[in-house]
PDB file of C-alpha atoms in Angstrom:
ATOM      1  CA  UNK F   1      -8.970   7.942 -16.992  1.00 75.00           C
ATOM      2  CA  UNK F   2      -9.790   9.989 -13.899  1.00 74.00           C
ATOM      3  CA  UNK F   3      -7.770  12.909 -12.619  1.00 76.00           C
ATOM      4  CA  UNK F   4      -4.741  11.963 -10.553  1.00 79.00           C
ATOM      5  CA  UNK F   5      -5.532  12.167  -6.836  1.00 71.00           C
ATOM      6  CA  UNK F   6      -2.449  12.674  -4.629  1.00 87.00           C
ATOM      7  CA  UNK F   7      -2.925  11.031  -1.222  1.00 95.00           C
ATOM      8  CA  UNK F   8      -0.784  10.877   1.912  1.00 96.00           C
ATOM      9  CA  UNK F   9       0.072   7.191   1.789  1.00 98.00           C
ATOM     10  CA  UNK F  10       2.667   4.594   0.849  1.00 98.00           C
ATOM     11  CA  UNK F  11       2.252   1.999  -1.868  1.00 98.00           C
ATOM     12  CA  UNK F  12       4.174  -1.233  -2.463  1.00 98.00           C
ATOM     13  CA  UNK F  13       3.687  -3.958  -5.076  1.00 98.00           C
ATOM     14  CA  UNK F  14       4.107  -7.715  -5.200  1.00 97.00           C
ATOM     15  CA  UNK F  15       4.611  -9.973  -8.217  1.00 96.00           C
ATOM     16  CA  UNK F  16       1.980 -12.681  -8.408  1.00 94.00           C
ATOM     17  CA  UNK F  17       2.537 -15.446 -11.006  1.00 94.00           C
ATOM     18  CA  UNK F  18      -0.264 -15.380 -13.532  1.00 94.00           C
ATOM     19  CA  UNK F  19      -1.506 -12.042 -12.195  1.00 93.00           C
ATOM     20  CA  UNK F  20       1.420  -9.669 -12.635  1.00 96.00           C
ATOM     21  CA  UNK F  21       2.290  -6.805 -10.324  1.00 97.00           C
ATOM     22  CA  UNK F  22      -0.410  -5.915  -7.773  1.00 98.00           C
ATOM     23  CA  UNK F  23      -0.115  -3.142  -5.223  1.00 98.00           C
ATOM     24  CA  UNK F  24      -1.459  -2.134  -1.861  1.00 98.00           C
ATOM     25  CA  UNK F  25      -1.915   1.414  -0.664  1.00 98.00           C
ATOM     26  CA  UNK F  26      -1.145   1.962   3.035  1.00 98.00           C
ATOM     27  CA  UNK F  27      -2.887   4.894   4.704  1.00 98.00           C
ATOM     28  CA  UNK F  28      -2.896   6.223   8.266  1.00 96.00           C
ATOM     29  CA  UNK F  29      -1.762   9.174  10.318  1.00 94.00           C
ATOM     30  CA  UNK F  30       1.841  10.303  10.480  1.00 91.00           C
ATOM     31  CA  UNK F  31       3.858   7.938  12.629  1.00 91.00           C
ATOM     32  CA  UNK F  32       1.433   5.040  12.211  1.00 94.00           C
ATOM     33  CA  UNK F  33       4.083   2.900  10.489  1.00 95.00           C
ATOM     34  CA  UNK F  34       3.308   3.213   6.764  1.00 97.00           C
ATOM     35  CA  UNK F  35       6.947   3.363   5.683  1.00 97.00           C
ATOM     36  CA  UNK F  36       7.974   0.836   8.327  1.00 96.00           C
ATOM     37  CA  UNK F  37       5.494  -1.716   7.032  1.00 97.00           C
ATOM     38  CA  UNK F  38       6.585  -0.961   3.454  1.00 98.00           C
ATOM     39  CA  UNK F  39      10.246  -1.530   4.380  1.00 97.00           C
ATOM     40  CA  UNK F  40       9.396  -4.897   5.909  1.00 97.00           C
ATOM     41  CA  UNK F  41       7.422  -5.904   2.807  1.00 97.00           C
ATOM     42  CA  UNK F  42      10.297  -4.746   0.582  1.00 97.00           C
ATOM     43  CA  UNK F  43      12.550  -6.990   2.664  1.00 96.00           C
ATOM     44  CA  UNK F  44      10.285  -9.874   1.614  1.00 96.00           C
ATOM     45  CA  UNK F  45      10.606  -9.133  -2.113  1.00 96.00           C
ATOM     46  CA  UNK F  46       7.960  -6.501  -2.651  1.00 97.00           C
ATOM     47  CA  UNK F  47       8.806  -3.304  -4.589  1.00 98.00           C
ATOM     48  CA  UNK F  48       8.259   0.290  -3.629  1.00 98.00           C
ATOM     49  CA  UNK F  49       5.721   2.228  -5.700  1.00 98.00           C
ATOM     50  CA  UNK F  50       5.682   5.447  -3.658  1.00 98.00           C
ATOM     51  CA  UNK F  51       6.355   6.620  -0.104  1.00 98.00           C
ATOM     52  CA  UNK F  52       4.727   9.536   1.677  1.00 95.00           C
ATOM     53  CA  UNK F  53       2.583  10.624  -1.296  1.00 96.00           C
ATOM     54  CA  UNK F  54       1.007   8.414  -3.909  1.00 98.00           C
ATOM     55  CA  UNK F  55      -0.730   9.502  -7.106  1.00 97.00           C
ATOM     56  CA  UNK F  56      -3.897   7.425  -7.492  1.00 97.00           C
ATOM     57  CA  UNK F  57      -6.116   7.387 -10.565  1.00 96.00           C
ATOM     58  CA  UNK F  58      -8.855   5.284 -12.055  1.00 96.00           C
ATOM     59  CA  UNK F  59      -8.690   3.893 -15.566  1.00 95.00           C
ATOM     60  CA  UNK F  60     -11.313   1.491 -16.806  1.00 92.00           C
ATOM     61  CA  UNK F  61     -12.562  -0.475 -13.808  1.00 92.00           C
ATOM     62  CA  UNK F  62      -9.188  -0.410 -12.035  1.00 96.00           C
ATOM     63  CA  UNK F  63      -7.289   1.871  -9.670  1.00 97.00           C
ATOM     64  CA  UNK F  64      -3.651   2.622 -10.369  1.00 97.00           C
ATOM     65  CA  UNK F  65      -0.817   4.095  -8.295  1.00 97.00           C
ATOM     66  CA  UNK F  66       2.414   5.817  -9.161  1.00 97.00           C
ATOM     67  CA  UNK F  67       4.961   8.014  -7.378  1.00 97.00           C
ATOM     68  CA  UNK F  68       5.271  11.758  -7.794  1.00 96.00           C
ATOM     69  CA  UNK F  69       8.448  12.334  -9.851  1.00 94.00           C
ATOM     70  CA  UNK F  70      10.173  14.243  -7.047  1.00 94.00           C
ATOM     71  CA  UNK F  71      10.130  11.239  -4.676  1.00 95.00           C
ATOM     72  CA  UNK F  72      10.199   8.267  -7.035  1.00 96.00           C
ATOM     73  CA  UNK F  73      12.488   5.481  -5.850  1.00 97.00           C
ATOM     74  CA  UNK F  74      12.917   6.935  -2.337  1.00 97.00           C
ATOM     75  CA  UNK F  75      11.564   5.851   1.038  1.00 97.00           C
ATOM     76  CA  UNK F  76      12.012   7.264   4.499  1.00 94.00           C
ATOM     77  CA  UNK F  77      13.427   4.969   7.154  1.00 93.00           C
ATOM     78  CA  UNK F  78      12.710   6.746  10.430  1.00 89.00           C
ATOM     79  CA  UNK F  79      15.961   7.168  12.367  1.00 90.00           C
ATOM     80  CA  UNK F  80      18.065   6.435   9.242  1.00 94.00           C
ATOM     81  CA  UNK F  81      16.889   8.968   6.688  1.00 93.00           C
ATOM     82  CA  UNK F  82      15.871   8.859   3.029  1.00 96.00           C
ATOM     83  CA  UNK F  83      16.936   5.665   1.253  1.00 95.00           C
ATOM     84  CA  UNK F  84      16.945   4.570  -2.374  1.00 94.00           C
ATOM     85  CA  UNK F  85      14.713   1.600  -3.161  1.00 94.00           C
ATOM     86  CA  UNK F  86      14.035  -0.554  -6.174  1.00 91.00           C
ATOM     87  CA  UNK F  87      10.717   0.826  -7.410  1.00 94.00           C
ATOM     88  CA  UNK F  88       7.913   0.003  -9.824  1.00 95.00           C
ATOM     89  CA  UNK F  89       6.254   2.597 -12.058  1.00 94.00           C
ATOM     90  CA  UNK F  90       2.488   2.502 -12.504  1.00 97.00           C
ATOM     91  CA  UNK F  91       0.922  -0.476 -10.729  1.00 98.00           C
ATOM     92  CA  UNK F  92      -2.681  -1.642 -10.261  1.00 98.00           C
ATOM     93  CA  UNK F  93      -4.022  -1.267  -6.718  1.00 98.00           C
ATOM     94  CA  UNK F  94      -5.932  -4.216  -5.305  1.00 98.00           C
ATOM     95  CA  UNK F  95      -6.023  -3.566  -1.538  1.00 98.00           C
ATOM     96  CA  UNK F  96      -6.076  -0.672   0.917  1.00 98.00           C
ATOM     97  CA  UNK F  97      -4.457  -1.103   4.324  1.00 98.00           C
ATOM     98  CA  UNK F  98      -5.361   1.343   7.057  1.00 97.00           C
ATOM     99  CA  UNK F  99      -2.999   1.589   9.990  1.00 97.00           C
ATOM    100  CA  UNK F 100      -4.155   2.683  13.387  1.00 91.00           C
ATOM    101  CA  UNK F 101      -3.365   2.304  17.062  1.00 78.00           C
ATOM    102  CA  UNK F 102      -4.525  -0.692  19.024  1.00 74.00           C
ATOM    103  CA  UNK F 103      -5.668  -4.091  17.989  1.00 73.00           C
ATOM    104  CA  UNK F 104      -8.114  -4.341  15.094  1.00 79.00           C
ATOM    105  CA  UNK F 105     -11.293  -6.405  15.386  1.00 80.00           C
ATOM    106  CA  UNK F 106     -10.717 -10.132  15.553  1.00 83.00           C
ATOM    107  CA  UNK F 107     -13.285 -11.018  12.854  1.00 85.00           C
ATOM    108  CA  UNK F 108     -14.150  -7.778  11.065  1.00 88.00           C
ATOM    109  CA  UNK F 109     -16.931  -7.310   8.557  1.00 90.00           C
ATOM    110  CA  UNK F 110     -15.766  -6.761   4.989  1.00 93.00           C
ATOM    111  CA  UNK F 111     -15.056  -3.053   4.329  1.00 95.00           C
ATOM    112  CA  UNK F 112     -13.918  -0.957   1.415  1.00 97.00           C
ATOM    113  CA  UNK F 113     -12.125   2.391   0.972  1.00 97.00           C
ATOM    114  CA  UNK F 114     -12.817   4.591  -1.999  1.00 96.00           C
ATOM    115  CA  UNK F 115     -10.157   6.380  -4.023  1.00 95.00           C
ATOM    116  CA  UNK F 116     -10.856   8.273  -7.276  1.00 94.00           C
ATOM    117  CA  UNK F 117     -14.399   6.929  -7.277  1.00 93.00           C
ATOM    118  CA  UNK F 118     -13.385   3.240  -7.082  1.00 95.00           C
ATOM    119  CA  UNK F 119     -13.610   1.008  -4.007  1.00 96.00           C
ATOM    120  CA  UNK F 120     -10.821  -1.252  -2.770  1.00 97.00           C
ATOM    121  CA  UNK F 121     -11.104  -3.965  -0.135  1.00 98.00           C
ATOM    122  CA  UNK F 122      -9.868  -2.557   3.187  1.00 97.00           C
ATOM    123  CA  UNK F 123      -7.689  -4.249   5.796  1.00 97.00           C
ATOM    124  CA  UNK F 124      -7.260  -2.505   9.166  1.00 96.00           C
ATOM    125  CA  UNK F 125      -4.014  -3.249  11.027  1.00 95.00           C
ATOM    126  CA  UNK F 126      -1.630  -2.131  13.688  1.00 94.00           C
ATOM    127  CA  UNK F 127       1.347  -1.571  11.357  1.00 91.00           C
ATOM    128  CA  UNK F 128       3.907  -2.253  14.111  1.00 92.00           C
ATOM    129  CA  UNK F 129       2.588  -5.738  14.927  1.00 93.00           C
ATOM    130  CA  UNK F 130       5.162  -8.431  14.150  1.00 92.00           C
ATOM    131  CA  UNK F 131       2.534 -10.275  12.090  1.00 94.00           C
ATOM    132  CA  UNK F 132       1.480  -7.277   9.981  1.00 95.00           C
ATOM    133  CA  UNK F 133       3.522  -8.432   6.950  1.00 97.00           C
ATOM    134  CA  UNK F 134       1.997 -11.891   7.043  1.00 97.00           C
ATOM    135  CA  UNK F 135      -1.518 -10.444   7.412  1.00 96.00           C
ATOM    136  CA  UNK F 136      -1.005  -8.240   4.351  1.00 97.00           C
ATOM    137  CA  UNK F 137       0.321 -11.221   2.371  1.00 96.00           C
ATOM    138  CA  UNK F 138      -2.660 -13.349   3.399  1.00 96.00           C
ATOM    139  CA  UNK F 139      -5.133 -10.604   2.506  1.00 96.00           C
ATOM    140  CA  UNK F 140      -3.676  -9.936  -0.973  1.00 97.00           C
ATOM    141  CA  UNK F 141      -3.474 -13.668  -1.704  1.00 95.00           C
ATOM    142  CA  UNK F 142      -7.283 -13.871  -1.314  1.00 93.00           C
ATOM    143  CA  UNK F 143      -7.811 -11.273  -4.062  1.00 93.00           C
TER     144      UNK F 143
END
């Protein structure tokens, strides 16, 4: 197992029949919509892993995510405040989502993002797009 690497990000997990819980890690600058996207995914049945800071570590060939104890089960809803959320403990990461401003490329080349020495497939999005939730769901379904 690698050392735990805290990163400024949000992570949420989805149950996939036959595959178990699988998580995405959402990265981007402050205000890019990480928590907003997570709240919309949670509204679709996903579970919070961690908001604002995520502990990421490698074990075997996989990457794993968990929340720092001080913020476990809490997510910030901008304009509302800190909210309690149903959360998962340690979950395997399968996808990185990078939020940025402006429209991403229409047909991007495959990319990866490395955490704790392991690469994850990378999806670049505008987190505030109405279709962002569906794009995340489509991307994780391919994995």
